[in-house]
Amino acid sequence: MAGEREKTFQFVVVGGGIAGVTCVEQLFTQIPSADVALVTASPHIKAVTNHKQVSRTVEEFDVEERPPSVLEEKFPTLSVIHSAVKSLHAQSHCVETEDGRVFGYGMLCICSGGRPKLLTRGSPHVLGIRDTDSAQEFQKCLSKAKRIVVVGNGGIALELVYKVEGCEVIWAVKDKAIGNTFFDAGAAQFLIPSLEADKPQEAAPCKRPCYTTEEPGGVQTFTADRNVHKHGGSANPGSALGPDWHRGIVLRGAEQVSRRVSVEYQCEVVKIYTPEELLHSAEQTLKPESAGSWPVYIQLTNGKTFGCDIIVSATGVVPNTDPFLPGNSFALAEDGGLQVDDHMMTSEPDIYAAGDVCTACWEPSPLWHQMRLWTQARQMGCYAGRCMAARFLSEPVEMDFCFELFSHLTTFFNYKVVLLGKFNAQGLGSDHQLLLRCTKGQEYVKVVLSGGRMVGAVLIGETDLEETFENLILNQMDLTPYGEELLNPNIDIEDYFD
Ligand SMILES: Cc1cc2nc3c(=O)[nH]c(=O)nc-3n(C[C@H](O)[C@H](O)[C@H](O)COP(=O)(O)OP(=O)(O)OC[C@H]3O[C@@H](n4cnc5c(N)ncnc54)[C@H](O)[C@@H]3O)c2cc1C
Ligand SMILES: NC(=O)C1=CN([C@@H]2O[C@H](COP(=O)(O)OP(=O)(O)OC[C@H]3O[C@@H](n4cnc5c(N)ncnc54)[C@H](OP(=O)(O)O)[C@@H]3O)[C@@H](O)[C@H]2O)C=CC1
């Protein structure tokens, strides 16, 4: 049972990541005098800056870490509570923080993000990357490394294998092609030469302080030169990194080589060994692929065993639900996320959730699906805030338009990448047709059609097609008469559909 309440707020939001901060901002947009508490484990909060609506659903923005006082100055009735939530008592509508305080709430929004789903816990040589601290830890270990193994085939792996220099990288992927969470084998083939080529110079050093940690003396920028800073040794998770986190950061190993990546396809991890375990391994035949004495060894299902300095487990995220579950009866999705309905409400009364911690369990638009991304954390946080405020004000609320069409704008291997709708023909079975256009080193355009209508697209490079394709997907026009002309580079497609 929780102790005595220090205060009861109309709204309590847990988590200072993009979902939580956007939720708070939205609450104040609709109810300027709202009585809100933001309870967060990390000493800084995330702020969206330079937001640009590229088209109806595609958006682009920067993210900065800021001291929470910035939010408190902007919203005088906001209280930021710097402590992790230790427990939640859904029945009695209160949360208890690690520093022993208890706060009541009228409505609660859980935006506690996720944590890396590590291959193994407790090994100093197996790292996950999530927040500023873990990125710094990686950077520090990498600086002494001659070889690393990256396991996983999603966003973090794609970014790391391209970025890391001065070190041999062995990249173990489950699939036949790289980047399976974001694109297909064709796009992978388009991108692979970039891994072998020399990297173009980074356009410009990052001018803005992307990721910072607050020091008593002020705010420090996260660069290669700064000392490693731990938040008081706390095990509390910080907010997830996001767009551009590696820009302006040196990710360099101990060797004088540039990038050297070899990909091990279609394999998973059998076991991770310490040198002693390897020596005494029951499998006498277990021979590391290369001689040498390494601090850790990894055995893969393709029969190979590699010694290395670090294993990066880039194998996805697990929703951060631990403190909220005991004593409550949240409905959880298969991926461990808090189930939310079309108003971002969990199964517990007056409790909402948004961002990486939740799993969208409403009947989605046929062209939208959840991916744990910055954009969706922002959209969900904003929509959760809207739903909470609307309920408080007894106003109706409609599903936000952003959930009509999946869209994601990012950069991989120095190429602009735009993903729209069912970009990988997700859930379409064989009921689809693909149109492709590819110019080596320049652009890769893939369109997914179903019943003659465009349902998804992958655009790599400066294609300038995102807006037109977004419109074609949204208006579901029958494109059968146009056939392959749709991707004819000699036709200005924008004029075509005007
Ligand atoms: C390395 C990396 C690169 C990425 N790159 C991109 C990208 O390029 N584009 C993109 O769209 N997405 C990217 N993502 C994903 C994106 O960062 C996340 O989807 C997004 O940040 C999730 O936001 P969130 O607010 O839900 O969670 P988080 O940002 O994880 O924030 C959670 C917050 O909750 C707090 N918290 C946790 N537990 C508690 C507790 N018990 N009590 C109080 N507070 C708590 C944390 O301290 C934190 O402030 C990347 C992720 C990583 C790790
Ligand atoms: N530019 C961007 O948009 C970026 C986005 N992110 C986001 O940050 C989050 C974390 O990134 P990341 O960790 O790369 O997660 P992702 O979900 O992107 O990718 C995880 C990858 O690891 C694979 N995997 C899972 N378990 C294992 C295992 N036991 N052995 C081998 N492979 C495994 C998955 O395969 P399978 O799918 O088959 O399970 C998948 O390929 C994600 O939400 C991601 O979307 C991160 C970086 C950049």
CSV table of N, CA, C and O and ligand atoms in Angstrom, one decimal, residues 116-119 129-130 151-159 172-175 179-182 240-246 267-269 313-317 356 371-375 408-412 419, ligand 2:
chain,number,residue,atom,x,y,z
A,116,PRO,N,16.7,-1.8,-24.5
A,116,PRO,CA,17.2,-2.8,-25.5
A,116,PRO,C,16.9,-4.2,-25.1
A,116,PRO,O,17.0,-4.6,-23.9
A,117,LYS,N,16.5,-5.0,-26.1
A,117,LYS,CA,16.3,-6.5,-25.8
A,117,LYS,C,17.6,-7.1,-26.0
A,117,LYS,O,18.0,-7.5,-27.2
A,118,LEU,N,18.4,-7.3,-25.0
A,118,LEU,CA,19.8,-7.8,-25.1
A,118,LEU,C,19.8,-9.3,-25.3
A,118,LEU,O,19.0,-10.0,-24.8
A,119,LEU,N,20.8,-9.7,-26.1
A,119,LEU,CA,21.0,-11.1,-26.3
A,119,LEU,C,21.3,-11.8,-25.0
A,119,LEU,O,20.9,-13.0,-24.7
A,129,ILE,N,22.4,-0.2,-27.3
A,129,ILE,CA,22.4,1.2,-27.4
A,129,ILE,C,21.0,1.7,-27.3
A,129,ILE,O,20.1,1.3,-28.1
A,130,ARG,N,20.8,2.6,-26.3
A,130,ARG,CA,19.5,3.2,-26.2
A,130,ARG,C,19.5,4.7,-25.9
A,130,ARG,O,18.9,5.4,-26.6
A,151,VAL,N,25.0,-7.7,-33.9
A,151,VAL,CA,23.9,-8.7,-34.1
A,151,VAL,C,22.6,-8.0,-34.3
A,151,VAL,O,22.3,-7.1,-33.4
A,152,GLY,N,21.8,-8.3,-35.3
A,152,GLY,CA,20.5,-7.6,-35.5
A,152,GLY,C,20.5,-7.0,-36.9
A,152,GLY,O,21.5,-6.7,-37.5
A,153,ASN,N,19.3,-6.7,-37.4
A,153,ASN,CA,19.2,-6.3,-38.8
A,153,ASN,C,18.2,-5.1,-38.9
A,153,ASN,O,17.5,-5.0,-39.9
A,154,GLY,N,18.1,-4.3,-37.9
A,154,GLY,CA,17.2,-3.2,-37.9
A,154,GLY,C,17.9,-1.9,-37.9
A,154,GLY,O,19.0,-1.8,-38.5
A,155,GLY,N,17.3,-0.9,-37.4
A,155,GLY,CA,17.8,0.5,-37.4
A,155,GLY,C,19.1,0.7,-36.9
A,155,GLY,O,20.0,1.3,-37.5
A,156,ILE,N,19.4,0.2,-35.6
A,156,ILE,CA,20.6,0.5,-35.0
A,156,ILE,C,21.8,-0.2,-35.7
A,156,ILE,O,22.8,0.4,-36.0
A,157,ALA,N,21.6,-1.4,-36.1
A,157,ALA,CA,22.6,-2.1,-36.8
A,157,ALA,C,23.0,-1.4,-38.1
A,157,ALA,O,24.1,-1.2,-38.4
A,158,LEU,N,21.9,-1.0,-38.9
A,158,LEU,CA,22.2,-0.3,-40.1
A,158,LEU,C,23.0,1.0,-39.9
A,158,LEU,O,23.9,1.3,-40.7
A,159,GLU,N,22.7,1.7,-38.8
A,159,GLU,CA,23.4,2.9,-38.6
A,159,GLU,C,24.9,2.6,-38.1
A,159,GLU,O,25.8,3.3,-38.6
A,172,ALA,N,26.1,-9.9,-38.1
A,172,ALA,CA,25.4,-11.1,-38.2
A,172,ALA,C,23.9,-10.8,-38.3
A,172,ALA,O,23.3,-10.2,-37.4
A,173,VAL,N,23.3,-11.2,-39.4
A,173,VAL,CA,21.9,-11.0,-39.6
A,173,VAL,C,21.1,-12.3,-39.8
A,173,VAL,O,21.7,-13.2,-40.4
A,174,LYS,N,19.8,-12.3,-39.4
A,174,LYS,CA,19.0,-13.5,-39.5
A,174,LYS,C,18.6,-13.8,-40.9
A,174,LYS,O,18.2,-14.9,-41.3
A,175,ASP,N,18.6,-12.7,-41.7
A,175,ASP,CA,17.9,-12.8,-43.0
A,175,ASP,C,18.9,-13.0,-44.2
A,175,ASP,O,20.1,-13.0,-44.0
A,179,GLY,N,18.9,-5.1,-43.4
A,179,GLY,CA,17.9,-4.1,-43.2
A,179,GLY,C,16.5,-4.6,-43.3
A,179,GLY,O,15.6,-3.9,-43.7
A,180,ASN,N,16.2,-5.8,-42.8
A,180,ASN,CA,14.9,-6.4,-43.0
A,180,ASN,C,13.7,-5.6,-42.4
A,180,ASN,O,12.6,-5.7,-42.8
A,181,THR,N,14.0,-4.9,-41.3
A,181,THR,CA,12.9,-4.2,-40.7
A,181,THR,C,12.4,-3.0,-41.5
A,181,THR,O,11.3,-2.5,-41.4
A,182,PHE,N,13.3,-2.5,-42.4
A,182,PHE,CA,13.0,-1.3,-43.1
A,182,PHE,C,12.8,-1.5,-44.6
A,182,PHE,O,12.1,-0.7,-45.2
A,240,ALA,N,15.3,7.5,-25.2
A,240,ALA,CA,15.9,6.8,-26.4
A,240,ALA,C,16.6,7.9,-27.2
A,240,ALA,O,16.1,9.0,-27.4
A,241,LEU,N,17.7,7.5,-27.9
A,241,LEU,CA,18.3,8.3,-28.9
A,241,LEU,C,17.4,8.4,-30.1
A,241,LEU,O,16.4,7.6,-30.1
A,242,GLY,N,17.7,9.2,-31.0
A,242,GLY,CA,16.8,9.2,-32.2
A,242,GLY,C,17.5,9.8,-33.4
A,242,GLY,O,18.7,9.6,-33.5
A,243,PRO,N,16.8,10.5,-34.3
A,243,PRO,CA,17.4,10.9,-35.5
A,243,PRO,C,18.7,11.6,-35.3
A,243,PRO,O,18.9,12.4,-34.4
A,244,ASP,N,19.7,11.2,-36.1
A,244,ASP,CA,21.0,11.9,-36.1
A,244,ASP,C,21.8,11.7,-34.8
A,244,ASP,O,22.7,12.4,-34.6
A,245,TRP,N,21.5,10.7,-34.0
A,245,TRP,CA,22.2,10.6,-32.7
A,245,TRP,C,23.7,10.4,-32.9
A,245,TRP,O,24.5,10.8,-32.1
A,246,HIS,N,24.1,9.9,-34.1
A,246,HIS,CA,25.5,9.6,-34.3
A,246,HIS,C,26.2,10.7,-35.1
A,246,HIS,O,27.4,10.6,-35.3
A,267,CYS,N,22.0,-16.1,-40.1
A,267,CYS,CA,22.5,-16.8,-39.0
A,267,CYS,C,22.0,-16.2,-37.7
A,267,CYS,O,21.7,-15.0,-37.7
A,268,GLU,N,21.9,-17.0,-36.7
A,268,GLU,CA,21.5,-16.4,-35.3
A,268,GLU,C,22.7,-16.8,-34.4
A,268,GLU,O,23.6,-17.5,-34.7
A,269,VAL,N,22.5,-16.3,-33.2
A,269,VAL,CA,23.5,-16.6,-32.1
A,269,VAL,C,23.2,-17.9,-31.4
A,269,VAL,O,22.1,-18.1,-31.0
A,313,SER,N,24.3,-5.8,-29.3
A,313,SER,CA,23.1,-6.5,-29.4
A,313,SER,C,22.1,-5.4,-29.9
A,313,SER,O,21.5,-4.7,-29.1
A,314,ALA,N,21.9,-5.4,-31.3
A,314,ALA,CA,20.9,-4.4,-31.8
A,314,ALA,C,19.7,-5.2,-32.2
A,314,ALA,O,19.4,-5.3,-33.4
A,315,THR,N,19.1,-5.8,-31.2
A,315,THR,CA,18.0,-6.8,-31.5
A,315,THR,C,16.7,-6.3,-31.0
A,315,THR,O,15.9,-7.1,-30.6
A,316,GLY,N,16.4,-5.0,-31.1
A,316,GLY,CA,15.1,-4.5,-30.8
A,316,GLY,C,14.9,-4.0,-29.4
A,316,GLY,O,15.8,-4.0,-28.6
A,317,VAL,N,13.7,-3.7,-29.1
A,317,VAL,CA,13.4,-3.1,-27.8
A,317,VAL,C,12.3,-3.9,-27.1
A,317,VAL,O,11.4,-4.5,-27.7
A,356,ASP,N,6.9,4.1,-27.2
A,356,ASP,CA,7.5,2.7,-27.2
A,356,ASP,C,6.9,1.8,-26.2
A,356,ASP,O,7.0,0.6,-26.4
A,371,MET,N,5.4,1.0,-35.6
A,371,MET,CA,6.8,0.7,-35.5
A,371,MET,C,7.3,1.6,-34.4
A,371,MET,O,6.8,2.7,-34.3
A,372,ARG,N,8.2,1.1,-33.6
A,372,ARG,CA,8.7,1.9,-32.5
A,372,ARG,C,9.7,3.0,-33.0
A,372,ARG,O,10.9,2.7,-33.0
A,373,LEU,N,9.1,4.1,-33.4
A,373,LEU,CA,9.9,5.2,-34.0
A,373,LEU,C,9.6,6.5,-33.3
A,373,LEU,O,8.5,6.7,-32.7
A,374,TRP,N,10.5,7.4,-33.5
A,374,TRP,CA,10.4,8.7,-32.9
A,374,TRP,C,9.1,9.4,-33.4
A,374,TRP,O,8.4,10.0,-32.6
A,375,THR,N,8.9,9.3,-34.7
A,375,THR,CA,7.7,10.0,-35.2
A,375,THR,C,6.4,9.5,-34.5
A,375,THR,O,5.6,10.2,-34.2
A,408,HIS,N,7.6,7.2,-42.8
A,408,HIS,CA,8.8,7.4,-42.0
A,408,HIS,C,9.9,8.0,-42.9
A,408,HIS,O,10.1,7.5,-44.0
A,409,LEU,N,10.5,9.0,-42.5
A,409,LEU,CA,11.6,9.6,-43.2
A,409,LEU,C,12.8,9.5,-42.4
A,409,LEU,O,12.9,9.9,-41.2
A,410,THR,N,13.9,8.9,-43.0
A,410,THR,CA,15.1,8.7,-42.2
A,410,THR,C,16.3,8.7,-43.2
A,410,THR,O,16.1,9.0,-44.4
A,411,THR,N,17.5,8.4,-42.6
A,411,THR,CA,18.7,8.3,-43.5
A,411,THR,C,19.4,7.0,-43.2
A,411,THR,O,19.6,6.7,-42.0
A,412,PHE,N,19.7,6.3,-44.2
A,412,PHE,CA,20.5,5.1,-44.0
A,412,PHE,C,21.7,5.2,-45.1
A,412,PHE,O,21.4,5.4,-46.2
A,419,LEU,N,9.7,5.8,-46.3
A,419,LEU,CA,8.8,4.6,-46.3
A,419,LEU,C,7.4,5.0,-46.2
A,419,LEU,O,7.0,5.8,-45.3
B,2,LIG,N1,16.6,5.5,-38.6
B,2,LIG,C1,15.7,4.9,-37.9
B,2,LIG,O1,14.5,5.0,-38.1
B,2,LIG,C2,16.1,4.1,-36.7
B,2,LIG,C3,15.2,3.6,-35.8
B,2,LIG,N2,15.6,2.9,-34.7
B,2,LIG,C4,14.5,2.3,-33.8
B,2,LIG,O2,15.1,2.1,-32.6
B,2,LIG,C5,14.6,0.9,-32.0
B,2,LIG,C6,15.8,0.0,-31.7
B,2,LIG,O3,16.5,-0.4,-32.9
B,2,LIG,P1,17.0,-1.9,-33.1
B,2,LIG,O4,17.5,-2.5,-31.9
B,2,LIG,O5,17.8,-1.9,-34.4
B,2,LIG,O6,15.6,-2.6,-33.4
B,2,LIG,P2,14.8,-3.1,-34.7
B,2,LIG,O7,13.5,-3.5,-34.2
B,2,LIG,O8,14.9,-2.0,-35.7
B,2,LIG,O9,15.6,-4.3,-35.2
B,2,LIG,C7,15.9,-5.4,-34.5
B,2,LIG,C8,16.5,-6.5,-35.4
B,2,LIG,O10,17.1,-7.5,-34.6
B,2,LIG,C9,16.6,-8.8,-35.1
B,2,LIG,N3,16.6,-9.7,-34.0
B,2,LIG,C10,15.7,-9.7,-32.9
B,2,LIG,N4,16.1,-10.7,-32.0
B,2,LIG,C11,17.2,-11.3,-32.6
B,2,LIG,C12,18.1,-12.3,-32.1
B,2,LIG,N5,17.8,-13.0,-31.0
B,2,LIG,N6,19.1,-12.7,-32.9
B,2,LIG,C13,19.3,-12.0,-34.1
B,2,LIG,N7,18.6,-11.0,-34.5
B,2,LIG,C14,17.5,-10.6,-33.8
B,2,LIG,C15,15.2,-8.5,-35.6
B,2,LIG,O11,14.8,-9.5,-36.5
B,2,LIG,P3,13.3,-9.8,-36.7
B,2,LIG,O12,12.6,-8.6,-37.2
B,2,LIG,O13,13.3,-10.9,-37.7
B,2,LIG,O14,12.8,-10.2,-35.3
B,2,LIG,C16,15.5,-7.1,-36.3
B,2,LIG,O15,16.2,-7.4,-37.5
B,2,LIG,C17,13.7,0.3,-33.0
B,2,LIG,O16,12.4,0.6,-32.6
B,2,LIG,C18,14.0,1.0,-34.3
B,2,LIG,O17,12.9,1.1,-35.2
B,2,LIG,C19,16.9,2.7,-34.4
B,2,LIG,C20,17.8,3.3,-35.2
B,2,LIG,C21,17.6,4.0,-36.4
